[in-house]
Coordinates of C-alpha atoms and ligand atoms in Angstrom, one line a residue:
M1021 CA 41.5 81.0 118.5
M1022 CA 44.0 82.3 116.7
R1023 CA 46.4 85.0 118.0
T1024 CA 48.4 87.2 116.9
V1025 CA 52.0 87.5 117.0
T1026 CA 53.3 91.6 117.4
G1027 CA 56.1 93.1 117.7
H1028 CA 55.3 93.2 121.4
T1029 CA 55.3 89.7 121.9
R1030 CA 57.4 87.6 124.2
V1031 CA 58.3 84.2 124.3
V1032 CA 58.0 81.3 126.6
G1033 CA 59.0 77.4 125.7
V1034 CA 59.5 74.2 126.7
W1035 CA 63.2 72.9 126.4
G1036 CA 63.7 68.7 125.6
H1037 CA 65.2 66.7 123.6
P1038 CA 63.3 65.5 122.3
V1039 CA 60.4 67.3 122.6
G1040 CA 57.9 67.5 119.6
H1041 CA 55.6 65.1 121.3
S1042 CA 55.3 67.8 124.4
R1043 CA 51.7 68.9 125.0
S1044 CA 53.3 71.6 126.8
P1045 CA 52.6 74.1 124.2
V1046 CA 49.7 73.9 123.3
M1047 CA 48.7 73.8 127.3
H1048 CA 50.2 77.0 127.9
N1049 CA 49.0 78.5 124.7
A1050 CA 45.3 78.3 126.0
A1051 CA 46.4 79.4 129.0
L1052 CA 48.1 82.5 127.5
A1053 CA 44.7 83.4 124.9
A1054 CA 42.8 82.8 128.7
L1055 CA 44.8 85.3 130.7
G1056 CA 45.0 87.7 127.7
L1057 CA 48.6 88.3 127.7
D1058 CA 50.7 89.2 124.8
W1059 CA 53.5 86.0 125.1
V1060 CA 53.7 83.0 122.7
Y1061 CA 54.8 79.5 124.0
T1062 CA 56.9 77.6 121.6
A1063 CA 58.9 74.4 121.6
F1064 CA 63.0 74.3 120.9
D1065 CA 64.6 71.1 121.0
V1066 CA 67.7 71.7 122.5
P1067 CA 70.6 68.0 122.6
P1068 CA 72.2 67.9 126.1
A1069 CA 75.5 69.5 124.5
R1070 CA 73.9 72.9 123.7
L1071 CA 72.5 73.4 126.9
P1072 CA 75.1 76.3 127.6
D1073 CA 74.1 78.0 124.4
A1074 CA 70.5 78.1 124.8
V1075 CA 71.0 79.3 128.8
A1076 CA 72.5 82.3 126.9
G1077 CA 69.9 82.7 124.6
V1078 CA 67.3 83.0 127.6
R1079 CA 69.3 86.1 128.8
G1080 CA 69.7 87.2 125.3
L1081 CA 66.9 87.4 123.7
G1082 CA 64.8 88.4 126.9
L1083 CA 63.1 85.0 127.2
V1084 CA 60.4 85.4 129.9
G1085 CA 60.9 81.8 130.8
V1086 CA 61.6 78.6 130.0
N1087 CA 59.9 74.6 130.9
V1088 CA 62.7 72.4 130.9
T1089 CA 62.3 68.1 129.8
V1090 CA 64.3 65.2 130.0
P1091 CA 66.9 65.3 129.8
L1092 CA 67.8 68.4 130.6
K1093 CA 66.4 68.9 134.1
E1094 CA 69.2 68.1 135.8
L1095 CA 71.9 69.5 133.8
L1096 CA 70.2 72.9 134.2
P1097 CA 71.3 73.6 138.0
P1098 CA 75.1 74.7 137.4
L1099 CA 74.5 76.9 134.8
L1100 CA 71.8 78.9 136.5
D1101 CA 72.3 82.0 138.9
T1102 CA 70.0 81.1 142.0
L1103 CA 68.1 78.0 142.1
S1104 CA 64.8 77.7 144.9
D1105 CA 65.6 75.4 147.4
E1106 CA 63.3 72.6 145.9
A1107 CA 65.4 72.7 143.1
R1108 CA 68.4 72.6 144.8
R1109 CA 67.3 69.9 146.9
I1110 CA 66.1 67.5 144.5
G1111 CA 69.0 68.4 141.8
S1112 CA 66.7 69.1 139.1
V1113 CA 65.1 72.6 137.4
N1114 CA 62.2 72.0 134.9
T1115 CA 61.1 75.8 134.9
I1116 CA 63.8 78.3 134.6
V1117 CA 62.5 82.1 135.4
N1118 CA 64.3 85.0 133.9
Q1119 CA 64.4 88.1 136.4
D1120 CA 65.9 91.3 134.0
G1121 CA 68.7 89.0 132.7
L1122 CA 69.7 86.8 136.2
L1123 CA 68.6 83.5 135.8
H1124 CA 66.1 81.6 138.2
G1125 CA 65.7 78.0 138.4
D1126 CA 62.7 76.1 140.1
S1127 CA 60.6 72.9 140.2
T1128 CA 57.0 72.9 140.2
D1129 CA 57.2 68.7 139.5
G1130 CA 56.7 68.4 143.4
A1131 CA 53.9 70.6 143.9
G1132 CA 52.2 70.0 141.1
F1133 CA 52.4 65.6 141.6
L1134 CA 51.0 66.3 145.1
R1135 CA 48.0 69.2 144.1
A1136 CA 47.4 66.2 141.3
L1137 CA 47.0 63.3 143.5
A1138 CA 44.7 64.8 146.1
E1139 CA 42.4 66.4 143.7
A1140 CA 42.7 62.7 142.0
G1141 CA 41.3 61.2 145.8
C1142 CA 44.0 60.6 147.4
P1143 CA 43.7 60.1 151.2
P1144 CA 46.2 62.1 153.5
L1145 CA 49.5 61.1 152.7
F1146 CA 50.7 61.8 156.8
G1147 CA 51.4 58.9 157.7
Q1148 CA 51.0 56.9 154.7
R1149 CA 53.7 54.0 153.4
A1150 CA 54.5 54.6 149.5
L1151 CA 56.4 52.2 146.9
L1152 CA 57.8 54.4 144.5
L1153 CA 58.9 52.5 141.1
G1154 CA 61.6 54.9 138.9
A1155 CA 64.5 56.7 140.6
G1156 CA 64.9 59.0 137.2
G1157 CA 64.3 63.2 137.6
S1158 CA 60.7 62.9 137.8
A1159 CA 61.0 60.2 140.8
R1160 CA 63.5 62.7 142.3
A1161 CA 60.9 65.5 142.9
V1162 CA 58.0 62.9 143.6
A1163 CA 60.0 61.4 146.2
F1164 CA 60.7 64.3 148.2
A1165 CA 57.5 65.8 147.8
L1166 CA 55.9 62.5 149.2
A1167 CA 58.4 62.2 152.2
G1168 CA 57.8 66.2 152.7
Q1169 CA 54.2 65.3 153.6
G1170 CA 55.3 62.5 155.9
C1171 CA 54.6 59.4 153.9
E1172 CA 57.2 56.6 154.1
V1173 CA 58.6 56.2 150.9
V1174 CA 59.9 52.8 148.9
V1175 CA 62.2 53.8 146.3
A1176 CA 62.4 50.8 143.6
N1177 CA 64.5 50.8 140.3
R1178 CA 65.3 48.6 137.4
T1179 CA 68.9 50.1 137.4
G1180 CA 70.0 48.8 141.3
E1181 CA 72.2 51.3 142.4
K1182 CA 69.9 54.2 141.9
A1183 CA 67.5 53.5 144.1
P1184 CA 69.1 53.0 147.4
A1185 CA 70.8 56.3 146.7
L1186 CA 67.5 58.2 146.5
A1187 CA 66.9 56.8 149.1
D1188 CA 70.0 58.0 151.3
A1189 CA 68.9 61.5 149.5
I1190 CA 65.6 61.2 150.7
C1191 CA 66.5 60.5 153.9
D1192 CA 69.6 63.1 154.9
C1193 CA 66.4 65.1 154.7
Y1194 CA 63.5 63.3 156.0
K1195 CA 65.2 61.2 158.3
G1196 CA 63.9 57.6 158.2
R1197 CA 61.4 58.2 155.9
A1198 CA 62.8 56.1 153.0
S1199 CA 64.2 52.9 151.8
A1200 CA 65.0 51.0 148.5
A1201 CA 63.5 47.7 147.8
V1202 CA 64.3 44.8 144.8
W1203 CA 63.2 45.8 141.3
G1204 CA 59.8 43.5 141.0
E1205 CA 60.2 41.8 144.7
D1206 CA 57.9 41.8 147.6
A1207 CA 58.1 45.8 149.3
G1208 CA 55.2 45.0 151.9
P1209 CA 52.3 46.7 152.2
V1210 CA 51.6 50.0 150.6
D1211 CA 48.4 52.3 150.5
L1212 CA 50.2 54.8 147.4
V1213 CA 51.8 53.0 144.3
V1214 CA 53.4 56.0 142.2
N1215 CA 54.9 54.8 137.9
A1216 CA 57.4 57.0 137.8
T1217 CA 58.9 54.8 135.0
S1218 CA 59.0 55.7 131.5
L1219 CA 57.1 52.1 131.4
G1220 CA 54.1 52.1 129.1
L1221 CA 54.6 55.5 128.1
S1222 CA 53.6 55.6 124.0
P1223 CA 54.3 54.0 121.4
H1224 CA 55.7 51.7 124.0
A1225 CA 52.6 51.2 126.0
D1226 CA 52.1 47.5 125.9
A1227 CA 55.3 47.6 128.6
M1228 CA 54.3 47.5 132.2
P1229 CA 56.6 47.9 135.4
A1230 CA 57.8 44.4 136.9
L1231 CA 54.7 44.8 140.0
P1232 CA 55.9 43.0 143.2
P1233 CA 53.1 40.3 144.5
H1234 CA 49.9 41.0 146.1
L1235 CA 50.4 44.7 145.6
F1236 CA 46.8 45.1 145.0
D1237 CA 46.1 43.0 147.5
A1238 CA 45.0 45.9 150.1
R1239 CA 43.7 48.6 147.7
P1240 CA 46.0 51.2 147.2
F1241 CA 45.7 54.3 145.4
V1242 CA 47.4 54.4 142.1
Y1243 CA 49.1 57.1 140.4
D1244 CA 50.9 56.8 136.9
L1245 CA 52.5 59.9 135.6
I1246 CA 52.4 58.6 132.2
Y1247 CA 49.3 60.8 130.6
N1248 CA 49.9 59.3 127.0
P1249 CA 48.0 56.7 126.7
G1250 CA 45.9 57.8 129.2
E1251 CA 45.2 54.4 130.9
T1252 CA 48.7 52.6 131.2
R1253 CA 48.5 49.0 131.3
L1254 CA 49.3 49.6 135.2
L1255 CA 46.6 51.7 135.7
Q1256 CA 44.4 49.0 133.5
T1257 CA 45.8 46.2 135.6
A1258 CA 45.3 48.2 139.1
R1259 CA 41.7 49.2 138.3
E1260 CA 40.9 45.8 137.5
A1261 CA 42.1 44.7 140.6
G1262 CA 39.7 47.1 142.2
C1263 CA 42.2 50.0 143.4
P1264 CA 41.4 54.0 142.8
V1265 CA 43.5 55.1 139.8
S1266 CA 45.0 58.1 138.3
N1267 CA 46.8 59.1 135.1
G1268 CA 49.2 61.9 135.0
L1269 CA 47.1 64.7 133.1
G1270 CA 46.7 66.1 136.5
M1271 CA 50.2 66.6 137.0
L1272 CA 51.1 68.1 133.5
V1273 CA 48.8 70.6 134.2
W1274 CA 49.6 71.9 138.2
Q1275 CA 53.1 71.8 137.0
G1276 CA 52.5 73.5 134.0
A1277 CA 50.1 76.4 136.5
L1278 CA 52.8 76.8 138.4
S1279 CA 55.4 77.5 136.2
L1280 CA 52.8 80.2 134.7
S1281 CA 52.3 81.8 137.9
L1282 CA 56.2 81.8 138.7
W1283 CA 56.6 83.7 135.2
T1284 CA 53.5 86.2 135.3
G1285 CA 53.8 87.0 139.3
L1286 CA 50.1 86.0 139.6
P1287 CA 49.1 83.8 142.0
L1288 CA 47.9 80.4 141.3
S1289 CA 44.4 81.2 142.3
Q1290 CA 44.2 82.9 139.0
M1291 CA 45.6 80.6 136.9
P1292 CA 43.6 79.5 134.4
V1293 CA 43.7 75.7 134.9
A1294 CA 40.1 74.3 133.4
A1295 CA 41.5 76.1 130.0
M1296 CA 44.4 73.9 130.0
L1297 CA 43.0 70.8 131.2
G1298 CA 40.5 71.4 128.4
A1299 CA 43.3 71.6 125.9
V1300 CA 45.2 68.6 126.5
S1301 CA 42.5 66.7 127.7
P1302 CA 41.5 63.9 125.3
A1303 CA 38.5 64.8 122.8
P1304 CA 35.1 62.6 124.3
T1305 CA 34.6 59.5 122.6
K1306 CA 31.7 59.8 119.6
R1307 CA 29.0 57.9 120.7
P1308 CA 27.1 55.9 117.8
V1309 CA 24.2 57.7 116.6
L1310 CA 21.5 54.8 117.6
D1311 CA 18.5 54.8 115.3
E1312 CA 15.3 56.0 117.5
P1313 CA 12.9 52.9 118.0
E1314 CA 10.3 53.3 116.1
Ligands
NDP1068 P1 64.0 59.8 133.3 O1 64.8 59.4 132.2 O2 64.7 60.6 134.5 O3 63.7 58.4 134.4 C1 62.7 57.2 133.4 C2 62.8 55.8 134.8 O4 62.7 54.9 133.7 C3 64.1 55.8 135.1 O5 63.7 55.1 136.6 C4 64.6 54.1 134.4 O6 65.0 53.5 135.3 C5 63.0 54.1 134.0 N1 63.1 52.9 133.0 C6 63.1 53.1 131.8 N2 63.1 52.1 130.9 C7 62.6 51.2 131.6 C8 62.8 49.7 131.5 N3 62.8 49.3 130.1 N4 62.5 49.1 132.2 C9 62.5 49.5 133.9 N5 63.0 51.3 134.3 C10 62.5 52.1 132.7 O7 62.5 60.2 133.0 P2 61.6 61.0 133.5 O8 61.5 60.9 135.3 O9 61.7 62.5 133.6 O10 60.4 61.0 133.2 C11 59.5 59.8 134.1 C12 58.2 59.3 133.4 O11 57.5 60.2 134.0 C13 58.4 59.1 132.1 O12 57.2 58.5 131.6 C14 57.6 61.0 131.8 O13 56.4 60.9 130.6 C15 56.8 61.1 132.7 N6 56.6 62.4 133.3 C16 55.6 62.9 133.8 C17 54.8 64.3 134.1 C18 53.7 64.6 134.6 O14 53.7 65.7 135.0 N7 52.6 63.6 134.7 C19 56.4 65.1 134.6 C20 57.5 64.8 134.2 C21 57.9 63.2 133.9 P3 66.6 53.4 135.2 O15 67.2 54.0 136.1 O16 66.6 51.7 135.4 O17 67.4 53.8 133.8

């Protein structure tokens, strides 16, 4: 449904570089329509060097708030007025809330991940052992979220020194709940595997993280933060090995719903999650029309 932009319409949006691939505008505009808000959500390509200007623009233009994606999340904390405990802990912001000119930074990635994981049917995390592939911005959010639930996190990353650095940061907060493993080498038995690398992301859908031998023997739950393609090679391999699997669509929706809740001040339970999911879900494959048997 086409909405009319008026003189009163307020603006929210997403910043990234590049940002044209983002599904957030489609998802959030569906949510704004469902809530009946006279707001519009749009994408802005913000190169890192322009980030301070963009932040000043939020104040100057009175934007409601902003989502932030690669590669800006970790650059934002020093540019904002206040940070949530979560954003400070993980050193990353994915949501700016404009509180009458005071810019507050938060991160909804970890909480969105946990909601999506539970909804996908992953067993309770307390006492579980997880292998986390990746040590970038979203891996940090996921790692702290898992450790906060009492899960032991083993971090493996291509660039070797980033995995122990992330494990150390988690242990500073949650003693003994993290360690580092060598990329592609045996990390011992795990209950959960999370891919937080960009390996397998469209248009490089053939790529796949280096997997330790015997990783799927105990049928761990496998969650891939990637949702495009809907089934990465990692998820396909895990599914064929008999593991329960999920892609990252649920995380996209829940981190977005949590951001929208922060901007509107409405409880999460009032966020139109079904409309958001519907807006970003791939259209069902059309079945071929078969001739009726005579
Ligand atoms: P970052 O750029 O911060 O991190 C990228 C990670 O991928 C790093 O660990 C990097 O390793 C690794 N990596 C990249 N290329 C390779 C390669 N060729 N071989 C091995 N490792 C590689 O990105 P983000 O953390 O923000 O995003 C990671 C993924 O998560 C993306 O696919 C993104 O789309 C997805 N995502 C999904 C969300 C959702 O809502 N579902 C939310 C946020 C992200 P190294 O350190 O060695 O460079």
